[in-house]
Amino acid sequence: MGRYILKRLVSAVPVLLGITVIVFAIMAMIPGDPATAILGSYATPENVEKLNRDLGLDKPAVQRYFIWLWNMAQGDFGRSFSLNRPVLDEVLDRFGATLVLAGTAFVLCSVLGVAAGVVSAARQYGLADKAITFAVLLGISIPSFFLGMMMILIFAVELRWFPASGMWPIYGDRTVLVLMKHLAMPALALAVVATGVVARLSRSAMLEVLRQDYIRTARAKGVPERGVIWRHALRAAMVSILPVLGIQAGFVLSGAVYIEMVFQWPGVGRMLVDAILKRDILLVQGGVVLVAACYVMFNIVVDVAQSLLDPRIKT
Amino acid sequence: MSLALRLENLSKTFAVGKRLFGAPKGHVHAVHPVSLEVAQGETLGIVGESGCGKSTLARMLVGLLEPSGGHIEIEGQPLDNADPAVFGKRIQYVFQDPISSLNPRKTIRQIMEAPLKRLHGMGRAEREKRISEIFAQVNLREEFLERYPHEFSGGQAQRIGIARALAAEARILILDEPVSALDVSVQAQVLNLLADLKARLGLTYLFISHDLAVVEAVSDRVAVLYFGSVVEVGRAEEVFAAPRHPYTKLLAESAPVVGRALSAPEGRETELPDPLDPPKGCAFRARCPNAGARCAEEVPRLEGESGQVACFHPLR
Amino acid sequence: MSTLALLARNRLALAGLIVMGLVVVLALLTPVLPLPDPDVTNTGNRFVKPFSEGALLGTDHLGRDQLSRLMWGTRLSLAVGFAAAAIAAVLGAAVGIVAGYYGGRVDNLIMRGVDMLMAFPYILLALAIVAALGPGLLNALIAVAAVNIPFFARNIRGITVGIANKEFVDAARLAGMNDARIILGEVLPNVIPVIVIAMSTTVGWMILETAGLSFLGLGSQPPQADLGSMLGEARAALITSPHTSIVPGAMILVIVMAINLLGDGVRDALDPRLRSGALTRPMAATLVRREGPVPEPVGDDVLSLRDLQTQFHVKQRVYRAVGGVSLGVKPGECLGIIGESGSGKSVTALSVMGLVASPPGVITGGAVHYKGEDLVGAPYGRLRDLRGREVAYIFQDPLATLHPLYKVGDQLVEAIRVHHAISNKEARAKALSLLRDVRIPNPESRLDSFPHELSGGMRQRVGIAMALANDPEVIIADEPTTALDVTVQAQILSLLDTLRREKGLAIVFITHDFGVVAQLCDRVAVMYAGRIVEEGPTRALLEAPAHPYTSRLIACVPELGGGKRALHAIPGLPPAVDDLPPGCAFAPRCDKAQPACREGEIALETHGARKLRCLFPETELEGRA
């Protein structure tokens, strides 16, 4: 097992390099002059040229890539001109908030989604199945940002159950309970779509598995129905559910961008959108690379879990 | 007697654990160098259990798989390039699963026309005439032409598969387990049709099957395959009735036959050797009651006059 | 049934279709409708409530007419969403087909690239693309299409690999078709349904995505508005004037929901497995709807089937898979049931313990008595209690019938502990002795093996060990050696024979092979079209078959040692069990059939030790009862 983890970690290196290449290549397509964007249109040509030299932009692209890569390897992601602080510091500050939000939503969508899918499949065409199917349809059709806005309107403005925005109150203690109150609505809004997707897939995976011969064998042995569903069928269905959970983690991270905007959550998504609108290239590059790298690592965890689940995968 | 098909040291090796760059992790010898000759108008049966390489051998003979070594000669002419379109006119293939060998989204007419158009460049009228001719030969009604494959039973679909093979006008047919997906009552219909076509059109068959009784019933000669090698070749009525290789004997005794008492022909619970780590010497020696010291050292060669056997201690 | 008809039958999909049709028509008509200019501001008239004079849906923060903006916005959102889906589908499918068809290095390189793109949470890629190209609706469209290409490519590649390995592709090669022709003529027609399914289930998603980018201010730029940017602009006034948010938000919801409903309908209509209703879950026990009287137990058989009828109800059709079967097996006896596929032999066997998949299976009549107790009418709890403990099964394909993710030992332990409250350790010891009983070499280490690590023969031994786990009285073996090679089959058969003599088991052995029956079974029943046509002691029946079907069936199986010969084929095909002829089901294929054979019910009559359902038998049987 240790060897397998090591192998997967080694195989992540080209993927990470590929990510930096893709990000760099996309950013290199930017038309016009970043220096002009930074200095504004009133800058003198001398100033622009000087800044270009300072930023290393007078060098060829390939060379610039390797300089950027080398600097990143040393922990230097450059400096954000719009915030005037190191990119790495800013991204790490923001990423914690995103992890809390996306992590909670991910746990919610995994647990609720799989449970809903299993119940739905076990009661196929029953009342529970129909109710879940309808809820799932609603969940995957509603834009998460619209759902968030409606939740603010109802639960924050009308009922005053939860605070409307932010991660922490401006004044007051920063306790877990306070955090949970702030987290409840955004995490739920973020989890809804993913829960729907996971529930749908879990249902069809379960239905597929329940038709298999080994389920009939379990029944022929006299295994009670509960054991058939949760021990035999779910275990086998997890083999196809787990990779989807990995993909959903990416969707939850993605959806966090909208939710952070709606709920004023101080996460990395909002930072990226601001950075794009301000054309703060280094901040965009650094943020994208770091978040993508985390996602790659998470998917290694998923792969390892998959290999623990399925002995047929060669480790 | 002219030769329809001659194989000389034909072999196939698969790489296992391929990587994007660099050498693969290991090799599996699916078919060890095999030399066989099939006379014009003859039916050669090839029999063996799963994993013995019989399908790999068959796919090489029609160019669907490139051999790793050796030569194929069809009707006296060598064919070394693995191009099914070149092979197609001279040697054709009838598949095991009659339904999945027909494209579910094409009508039978479209399926039948492909070889006529692509291999023979026939015009429309000519194709129509030829298709009616072939359908008459295999006892299929022409109204079937406008239907789709899922509307047919296994037996009918296999007739269509045979009809398609005939359309290429090849004189040699490779029949890869052509009846093993069919029920016994339909199986006999298809086997009789094949015998009838052969007599009328002067075809040569290579009949591959795991069913000893079927192979014996349709073949002139039989080759027994074990672990990628031919271990015995002989006349159909002799091979199982009086086997010379211990493996052939084991096969013959394992086949359930009405009127023979049930007995495990092998005392031990034995298995095929690991293809990734093949044993030295004769591949059968671990299961063989007669194995001696020489069997562990050397690979026996296929030798003999009327019937050939690859064994240092043949049974007769 | 045609795809369209299927779609229309699905009411939800139809509702989606109607809503979607309405929205599309309105979006197309927008330019000619008498609407105010959506971009003309009137700041004096801000935040007018809906249903006001001159502004049905009110006005927004710049006093623009909401209805007009909604219609124009819908038009834009739909166009962009569909365009993105189409671009992603076409490019993704092309990449996927090429990778899947060619395989090898080409596949490897392409899929590495796809994996690389999928290593991004998709919005990061979209954001990066928008960052590079600059905010704007067209750029948002490009970004959304681009990030979805890998999903399509991966999906389509998987399907293509499956199709490229099908035998009909090989056949096309042998018919002289080149790669380009095969891709276009053989592969593509089979992939298109999958592309359509993938597209119809992702269009809604793409519309959400483009709306999302616009919501962030990265898509359509003011004053032009799509639904997402309307929502984005309204967010500032969410609390004071919620209607400006609700109107575009609800519209997105309605559109996406309608598309999803429609997409599900398209998927259900195009997917052949869903079409045949195959994706229904089999229930814990076969459904029982018995009509008519329940037969009483008779005789001293340990297991006895009395006039058992099992049907499959598929849509309007009724398939009489088992049409009244009576059989019995005594302790220590081996009864063979022989027949061709579709004869109902397996369904008969599975009906005993309620293991026929239902839906569509229904037991509609008769009884199964185990030691005098009716199992067909038994409640599920009782049936479950008897399963595996008193009556155990051995199935055909041992790879498919063992759970792939549990160790062999754990599966045996479970079989024991389901019925006996013993410790894990004790159960493990018992499992070990079971593996010894079935002569598995190195049983200690095999306990910790997974099924895929064993050979076919070893797996079937495990299957037999599992059936023996609770010392059952009866074992029902459903073609247990059909998937095995002949040398392994011989080993398994002799093992079964030894075990049954050692343990005094009653065995019901289902097979299609006369040789196997002859070697193993004391008695044999021949089934045709769901009914027993002949039954008797094995030797007597095989030596002098009385039913024409039995004798012709024996004649068309070549026997080893007979040399090259012509076979005596039976003309025609077995009848479909949803459309059985009156009288004898074999009559249409029988050369001895008389008019009397084609009418009325022909009974299974007892002649001493044998039974026969025929008016004109091959040999006259003695001792008619």
mmCIF file of N, CA and C in Angstrom, chain A residues 149-239:
data_model
loop_
_atom_site.group_PDB
_atom_site.id
_atom_site.type_symbol
_atom_site.label_atom_id
_atom_site.label_comp_id
_atom_site.label_asym_id
_atom_site.label_seq_id
_atom_site.Cartn_x
_atom_site.Cartn_y
_atom_site.Cartn_z
ATOM 1 N N MET A 149 -29.195 33.214 -2.735
ATOM 2 C CA MET A 149 -29.888 34.491 -2.564
ATOM 3 C C MET A 149 -31.259 34.288 -1.929
ATOM 4 N N MET A 150 -31.956 33.252 -2.374
ATOM 5 C CA MET A 150 -33.278 32.996 -1.803
ATOM 6 C C MET A 150 -33.170 32.591 -0.330
ATOM 7 N N MET A 151 -32.098 31.843 -0.006
ATOM 8 C CA MET A 151 -31.914 31.451 1.393
ATOM 9 C C MET A 151 -31.659 32.677 2.252
ATOM 10 N N ILE A 152 -30.878 33.606 1.731
ATOM 11 C CA ILE A 152 -30.627 34.845 2.483
ATOM 12 C C ILE A 152 -31.951 35.558 2.731
ATOM 13 N N LEU A 153 -32.741 35.639 1.662
ATOM 14 C CA LEU A 153 -34.014 36.352 1.753
ATOM 15 C C LEU A 153 -34.917 35.732 2.823
ATOM 16 N N ILE A 154 -34.958 34.393 2.831
ATOM 17 C CA ILE A 154 -35.889 33.724 3.749
ATOM 18 C C ILE A 154 -35.299 33.577 5.151
ATOM 19 N N PHE A 155 -34.133 32.959 5.229
ATOM 20 C CA PHE A 155 -33.636 32.580 6.563
ATOM 21 C C PHE A 155 -32.875 33.689 7.270
ATOM 22 N N ALA A 156 -32.325 34.644 6.512
ATOM 23 C CA ALA A 156 -31.595 35.728 7.168
ATOM 24 C C ALA A 156 -32.474 36.960 7.309
ATOM 25 N N VAL A 157 -33.162 37.343 6.217
ATOM 26 C CA VAL A 157 -33.923 38.590 6.248
ATOM 27 C C VAL A 157 -35.276 38.391 6.934
ATOM 28 N N GLU A 158 -36.007 37.380 6.494
ATOM 29 C CA GLU A 158 -37.345 37.191 7.050
ATOM 30 C C GLU A 158 -37.292 36.548 8.439
ATOM 31 N N LEU A 159 -36.687 35.339 8.511
ATOM 32 C CA LEU A 159 -36.743 34.582 9.766
ATOM 33 C C LEU A 159 -35.624 34.958 10.735
ATOM 34 N N ARG A 160 -34.582 35.562 10.233
ATOM 35 C CA ARG A 160 -33.425 35.980 11.049
ATOM 36 C C ARG A 160 -32.798 34.810 11.816
ATOM 37 N N TRP A 161 -32.770 33.637 11.207
ATOM 38 C CA TRP A 161 -32.146 32.487 11.863
ATOM 39 C C TRP A 161 -30.625 32.529 11.756
ATOM 40 N N PHE A 162 -30.171 32.925 10.568
ATOM 41 C CA PHE A 162 -28.734 32.888 10.307
ATOM 42 C C PHE A 162 -28.263 34.253 9.838
ATOM 43 N N PRO A 163 -26.976 34.539 10.058
ATOM 44 C CA PRO A 163 -26.433 35.788 9.496
ATOM 45 C C PRO A 163 -26.412 35.722 7.978
ATOM 46 N N ALA A 164 -26.576 36.870 7.331
ATOM 47 C CA ALA A 164 -26.719 36.893 5.880
ATOM 48 C C ALA A 164 -25.400 36.709 5.156
ATOM 49 N N SER A 165 -24.287 37.095 5.786
ATOM 50 C CA SER A 165 -23.048 37.018 5.026
ATOM 51 C C SER A 165 -21.845 36.935 5.944
ATOM 52 N N GLY A 166 -20.708 36.663 5.321
ATOM 53 C CA GLY A 166 -19.447 36.654 6.032
ATOM 54 C C GLY A 166 -19.173 35.326 6.720
ATOM 55 N N MET A 167 -17.925 35.244 7.225
ATOM 56 C CA MET A 167 -17.511 34.025 7.905
ATOM 57 C C MET A 167 -17.504 34.251 9.413
ATOM 58 N N TRP A 168 -17.147 35.470 9.790
ATOM 59 C CA TRP A 168 -17.100 35.822 11.204
ATOM 60 C C TRP A 168 -17.852 37.121 11.394
ATOM 61 N N PRO A 169 -18.410 37.327 12.595
ATOM 62 C CA PRO A 169 -18.983 38.645 12.876
ATOM 63 C C PRO A 169 -17.854 39.675 12.979
ATOM 64 N N ILE A 170 -18.173 40.931 12.711
ATOM 65 C CA ILE A 170 -17.141 41.969 12.769
ATOM 66 C C ILE A 170 -16.627 42.109 14.193
ATOM 67 N N TYR A 171 -17.568 42.081 15.159
ATOM 68 C CA TYR A 171 -17.161 42.097 16.561
ATOM 69 C C TYR A 171 -17.597 40.772 17.173
ATOM 70 N N GLY A 172 -16.998 40.409 18.274
ATOM 71 C CA GLY A 172 -17.459 39.228 18.995
ATOM 72 C C GLY A 172 -16.497 38.064 18.874
ATOM 73 N N ASP A 173 -16.824 36.986 19.583
ATOM 74 C CA ASP A 173 -15.927 35.837 19.682
ATOM 75 C C ASP A 173 -15.932 35.016 18.399
ATOM 76 N N ARG A 174 -14.812 34.381 18.176
ATOM 77 C CA ARG A 174 -14.723 33.475 17.032
ATOM 78 C C ARG A 174 -14.778 32.043 17.548
ATOM 79 N N THR A 175 -15.956 31.580 17.900
ATOM 80 C CA THR A 175 -16.096 30.205 18.399
ATOM 81 C C THR A 175 -16.626 29.317 17.270
ATOM 82 N N VAL A 176 -16.520 28.024 17.502
ATOM 83 C CA VAL A 176 -16.991 27.067 16.493
ATOM 84 C C VAL A 176 -18.484 27.261 16.241
ATOM 85 N N LEU A 177 -19.220 27.536 17.308
ATOM 86 C CA LEU A 177 -20.662 27.691 17.161
ATOM 87 C C LEU A 177 -20.986 28.874 16.254
ATOM 88 N N VAL A 178 -20.262 29.978 16.465
ATOM 89 C CA VAL A 178 -20.464 31.161 15.623
ATOM 90 C C VAL A 178 -20.146 30.818 14.169
ATOM 91 N N LEU A 179 -19.047 30.098 14.000
ATOM 92 C CA LEU A 179 -18.666 29.705 12.635
ATOM 93 C C LEU A 179 -19.761 28.856 12.004
ATOM 94 N N MET A 180 -20.279 27.915 12.779
ATOM 95 C CA MET A 180 -21.302 27.035 12.221
ATOM 96 C C MET A 180 -22.544 27.804 11.801
ATOM 97 N N LYS A 181 -22.882 28.816 12.576
ATOM 98 C CA LYS A 181 -24.042 29.637 12.217
ATOM 99 C C LYS A 181 -23.814 30.356 10.895
ATOM 100 N N HIS A 182 -22.592 30.847 10.722
ATOM 101 C CA HIS A 182 -22.276 31.531 9.467
ATOM 102 C C HIS A 182 -22.169 30.550 8.309
ATOM 103 N N LEU A 183 -21.724 29.346 8.657
ATOM 104 C CA LEU A 183 -21.433 28.356 7.622
ATOM 105 C C LEU A 183 -22.696 27.667 7.100
ATOM 106 N N ALA A 184 -23.704 27.572 7.938
ATOM 107 C CA ALA A 184 -24.849 26.716 7.631
ATOM 108 C C ALA A 184 -25.434 26.981 6.243
ATOM 109 N N MET A 185 -25.817 28.227 5.994
ATOM 110 C CA MET A 185 -26.481 28.518 4.711
ATOM 111 C C MET A 185 -25.570 28.345 3.500
ATOM 112 N N PRO A 186 -24.371 28.959 3.514
ATOM 113 C CA PRO A 186 -23.525 28.777 2.318
ATOM 114 C C PRO A 186 -23.180 27.310 2.061
ATOM 115 N N ALA A 187 -22.876 26.571 3.125
ATOM 116 C CA ALA A 187 -22.482 25.179 2.911
ATOM 117 C C ALA A 187 -23.641 24.388 2.316
ATOM 118 N N LEU A 188 -24.843 24.658 2.819
ATOM 119 C CA LEU A 188 -25.999 23.937 2.317
ATOM 120 C C LEU A 188 -26.274 24.309 0.860
ATOM 121 N N ALA A 189 -26.247 25.612 0.583
ATOM 122 C CA ALA A 189 -26.505 26.053 -0.795
ATOM 123 C C ALA A 189 -25.499 25.431 -1.758
ATOM 124 N N LEU A 190 -24.247 25.346 -1.274
ATOM 125 C CA LEU A 190 -23.191 24.789 -2.118
ATOM 126 C C LEU A 190 -23.374 23.284 -2.312
ATOM 127 N N ALA A 191 -23.883 22.614 -1.271
ATOM 128 C CA ALA A 191 -23.964 21.152 -1.320
ATOM 129 C C ALA A 191 -25.125 20.659 -2.174
ATOM 130 N N VAL A 192 -26.142 21.517 -2.382
ATOM 131 C CA VAL A 192 -27.381 21.025 -2.984
ATOM 132 C C VAL A 192 -27.159 20.374 -4.358
ATOM 133 N N VAL A 193 -26.488 21.070 -5.264
ATOM 134 C CA VAL A 193 -26.307 20.530 -6.611
ATOM 135 C C VAL A 193 -25.531 19.218 -6.557
ATOM 136 N N ALA A 194 -24.410 19.236 -5.812
ATOM 137 C CA ALA A 194 -23.571 18.037 -5.759
ATOM 138 C C ALA A 194 -24.336 16.872 -5.130
ATOM 139 N N THR A 195 -25.139 17.177 -4.111
ATOM 140 C CA THR A 195 -25.930 16.114 -3.495
ATOM 141 C C THR A 195 -26.845 15.467 -4.528
ATOM 142 N N GLY A 196 -27.461 16.316 -5.342
ATOM 143 C CA GLY A 196 -28.349 15.798 -6.380
ATOM 144 C C GLY A 196 -27.604 14.879 -7.332
ATOM 145 N N VAL A 197 -26.427 15.330 -7.779
ATOM 146 C CA VAL A 197 -25.656 14.527 -8.725
ATOM 147 C C VAL A 197 -25.247 13.203 -8.086
ATOM 148 N N VAL A 198 -24.759 13.275 -6.839
ATOM 149 C CA VAL A 198 -24.307 12.054 -6.157
ATOM 150 C C VAL A 198 -25.488 11.102 -5.936
ATOM 151 N N ALA A 199 -26.634 11.653 -5.545
ATOM 152 C CA ALA A 199 -27.798 10.803 -5.287
ATOM 153 C C ALA A 199 -28.233 10.080 -6.555
ATOM 154 N N ARG A 200 -28.257 10.809 -7.660
ATOM 155 C CA ARG A 200 -28.633 10.230 -8.943
ATOM 156 C C ARG A 200 -27.725 9.084 -9.320
ATOM 157 N N LEU A 201 -26.420 9.368 -9.221
ATOM 158 C CA LEU A 201 -25.465 8.353 -9.616
ATOM 159 C C LEU A 201 -25.513 7.152 -8.674
ATOM 160 N N SER A 202 -25.664 7.432 -7.372
ATOM 161 C CA SER A 202 -25.712 6.332 -6.407
ATOM 162 C C SER A 202 -26.925 5.456 -6.685
ATOM 163 N N ARG A 203 -28.023 6.084 -7.023
ATOM 164 C CA ARG A 203 -29.227 5.307 -7.308
ATOM 165 C C ARG A 203 -28.983 4.375 -8.494
ATOM 166 N N SER A 204 -28.451 4.946 -9.580
ATOM 167 C CA SER A 204 -28.294 4.077 -10.758
ATOM 168 C C SER A 204 -27.199 3.043 -10.532
ATOM 169 N N ALA A 205 -26.156 3.413 -9.767
ATOM 170 C CA ALA A 205 -25.108 2.423 -9.471
ATOM 171 C C ALA A 205 -25.692 1.281 -8.639
ATOM 172 N N MET A 206 -26.535 1.634 -7.684
ATOM 173 C CA MET A 206 -27.152 0.602 -6.844
ATOM 174 C C MET A 206 -28.067 -0.297 -7.680
ATOM 175 N N LEU A 207 -28.841 0.309 -8.545
ATOM 176 C CA LEU A 207 -29.756 -0.497 -9.368
ATOM 177 C C LEU A 207 -28.958 -1.453 -10.244
ATOM 178 N N GLU A 208 -27.859 -0.942 -10.768
ATOM 179 C CA GLU A 208 -27.004 -1.778 -11.607
ATOM 180 C C GLU A 208 -26.476 -2.967 -10.799
ATOM 181 N N VAL A 209 -25.982 -2.683 -9.612
ATOM 182 C CA VAL A 209 -25.386 -3.727 -8.778
ATOM 183 C C VAL A 209 -26.441 -4.729 -8.307
ATOM 184 N N LEU A 210 -27.628 -4.207 -7.958
ATOM 185 C CA LEU A 210 -28.653 -5.104 -7.408
ATOM 186 C C LEU A 210 -29.090 -6.174 -8.411
ATOM 187 N N ARG A 211 -28.798 -5.950 -9.700
ATOM 188 C CA ARG A 211 -29.164 -6.951 -10.703
ATOM 189 C C ARG A 211 -28.081 -7.997 -10.872
ATOM 190 N N GLN A 212 -26.953 -7.823 -10.226
ATOM 191 C CA GLN A 212 -25.828 -8.716 -10.464
ATOM 192 C C GLN A 212 -26.071 -10.087 -9.837
ATOM 193 N N ASP A 213 -25.354 -11.054 -10.399
ATOM 194 C CA ASP A 213 -25.523 -12.435 -9.925
ATOM 195 C C ASP A 213 -25.108 -12.597 -8.468
ATOM 196 N N TYR A 214 -24.075 -11.849 -8.036
ATOM 197 C CA TYR A 214 -23.626 -12.082 -6.662
ATOM 198 C C TYR A 214 -24.620 -11.573 -5.637
ATOM 199 N N ILE A 215 -25.513 -10.673 -6.023
ATOM 200 C CA ILE A 215 -26.577 -10.262 -5.113
ATOM 201 C C ILE A 215 -27.568 -11.422 -4.958
ATOM 202 N N ARG A 216 -27.845 -12.092 -6.077
ATOM 203 C CA ARG A 216 -28.712 -13.267 -6.005
ATOM 204 C C ARG A 216 -28.061 -14.330 -5.115
ATOM 205 N N THR A 217 -26.730 -14.465 -5.236
ATOM 206 C CA THR A 217 -26.034 -15.428 -4.375
ATOM 207 C C THR A 217 -26.235 -15.067 -2.906
ATOM 208 N N ALA A 218 -26.085 -13.771 -2.586
ATOM 209 C CA ALA A 218 -26.249 -13.343 -1.200
ATOM 210 C C ALA A 218 -27.657 -13.694 -0.713
ATOM 211 N N ARG A 219 -28.642 -13.458 -1.563
ATOM 212 C CA ARG A 219 -30.015 -13.776 -1.163
ATOM 213 C C ARG A 219 -30.190 -15.281 -1.011
ATOM 214 N N ALA A 220 -29.552 -16.037 -1.906
ATOM 215 C CA ALA A 220 -29.679 -17.494 -1.834
ATOM 216 C C ALA A 220 -29.037 -18.030 -0.563
ATOM 217 N N LYS A 221 -28.042 -17.303 -0.029
ATOM 218 C CA LYS A 221 -27.424 -17.710 1.224
ATOM 219 C C LYS A 221 -28.343 -17.456 2.403
ATOM 220 N N GLY A 222 -29.335 -16.585 2.196
ATOM 221 C CA GLY A 222 -30.231 -16.238 3.293
ATOM 222 C C GLY A 222 -29.851 -14.941 3.990
ATOM 223 N N VAL A 223 -29.005 -14.108 3.343
ATOM 224 C CA VAL A 223 -28.645 -12.824 3.942
ATOM 225 C C VAL A 223 -29.893 -11.947 4.001
ATOM 226 N N PRO A 224 -30.164 -11.313 5.170
ATOM 227 C CA PRO A 224 -31.344 -10.449 5.262
ATOM 228 C C PRO A 224 -31.224 -9.259 4.312
ATOM 229 N N GLU A 225 -32.366 -8.722 3.911
ATOM 230 C CA GLU A 225 -32.393 -7.686 2.889
ATOM 231 C C GLU A 225 -31.526 -6.482 3.267
ATOM 232 N N ARG A 226 -31.531 -6.115 4.567
ATOM 233 C CA ARG A 226 -30.718 -4.969 4.981
ATOM 234 C C ARG A 226 -29.243 -5.231 4.667
ATOM 235 N N GLY A 227 -28.785 -6.437 4.961
ATOM 236 C CA GLY A 227 -27.414 -6.801 4.664
ATOM 237 C C GLY A 227 -27.148 -6.815 3.164
ATOM 238 N N VAL A 228 -28.134 -7.267 2.406
ATOM 239 C CA VAL A 228 -27.981 -7.308 0.951
ATOM 240 C C VAL A 228 -27.760 -5.897 0.410
ATOM 241 N N ILE A 229 -28.580 -4.951 0.909
ATOM 242 C CA ILE A 229 -28.495 -3.579 0.392
ATOM 243 C C ILE A 229 -27.222 -2.882 0.873
ATOM 244 N N TRP A 230 -27.029 -2.848 2.187
ATOM 245 C CA TRP A 230 -25.958 -1.996 2.721
ATOM 246 C C TRP A 230 -24.605 -2.669 2.712
ATOM 247 N N ARG A 231 -24.547 -3.998 2.863
ATOM 248 C CA ARG A 231 -23.242 -4.637 2.903
ATOM 249 C C ARG A 231 -22.824 -5.113 1.511
ATOM 250 N N HIS A 232 -23.696 -5.799 0.825
ATOM 251 C CA HIS A 232 -23.300 -6.364 -0.471
ATOM 252 C C HIS A 232 -23.409 -5.336 -1.590
ATOM 253 N N ALA A 233 -24.582 -4.710 -1.720
ATOM 254 C CA ALA A 233 -24.795 -3.854 -2.884
ATOM 255 C C ALA A 233 -24.034 -2.538 -2.754
ATOM 256 N N LEU A 234 -24.138 -1.875 -1.586
ATOM 257 C CA LEU A 234 -23.506 -0.556 -1.486
ATOM 258 C C LEU A 234 -21.997 -0.663 -1.653
ATOM 259 N N ARG A 235 -21.406 -1.682 -1.051
ATOM 260 C CA ARG A 235 -19.962 -1.842 -1.171
ATOM 261 C C ARG A 235 -19.559 -1.920 -2.652
ATOM 262 N N ALA A 236 -20.299 -2.713 -3.405
ATOM 263 C CA ALA A 236 -19.961 -2.842 -4.825
ATOM 264 C C ALA A 236 -20.276 -1.562 -5.573
ATOM 265 N N ALA A 237 -21.372 -0.890 -5.194
ATOM 266 C CA ALA A 237 -21.735 0.342 -5.897
ATOM 267 C C ALA A 237 -20.720 1.442 -5.621
ATOM 268 N N MET A 238 -20.102 1.401 -4.421
ATOM 269 C CA MET A 238 -19.118 2.443 -4.093
ATOM 270 C C MET A 238 -17.977 2.484 -5.102
ATOM 271 N N VAL A 239 -17.702 1.342 -5.731
ATOM 272 C CA VAL A 239 -16.625 1.312 -6.721
ATOM 273 C C VAL A 239 -16.896 2.313 -7.836
#
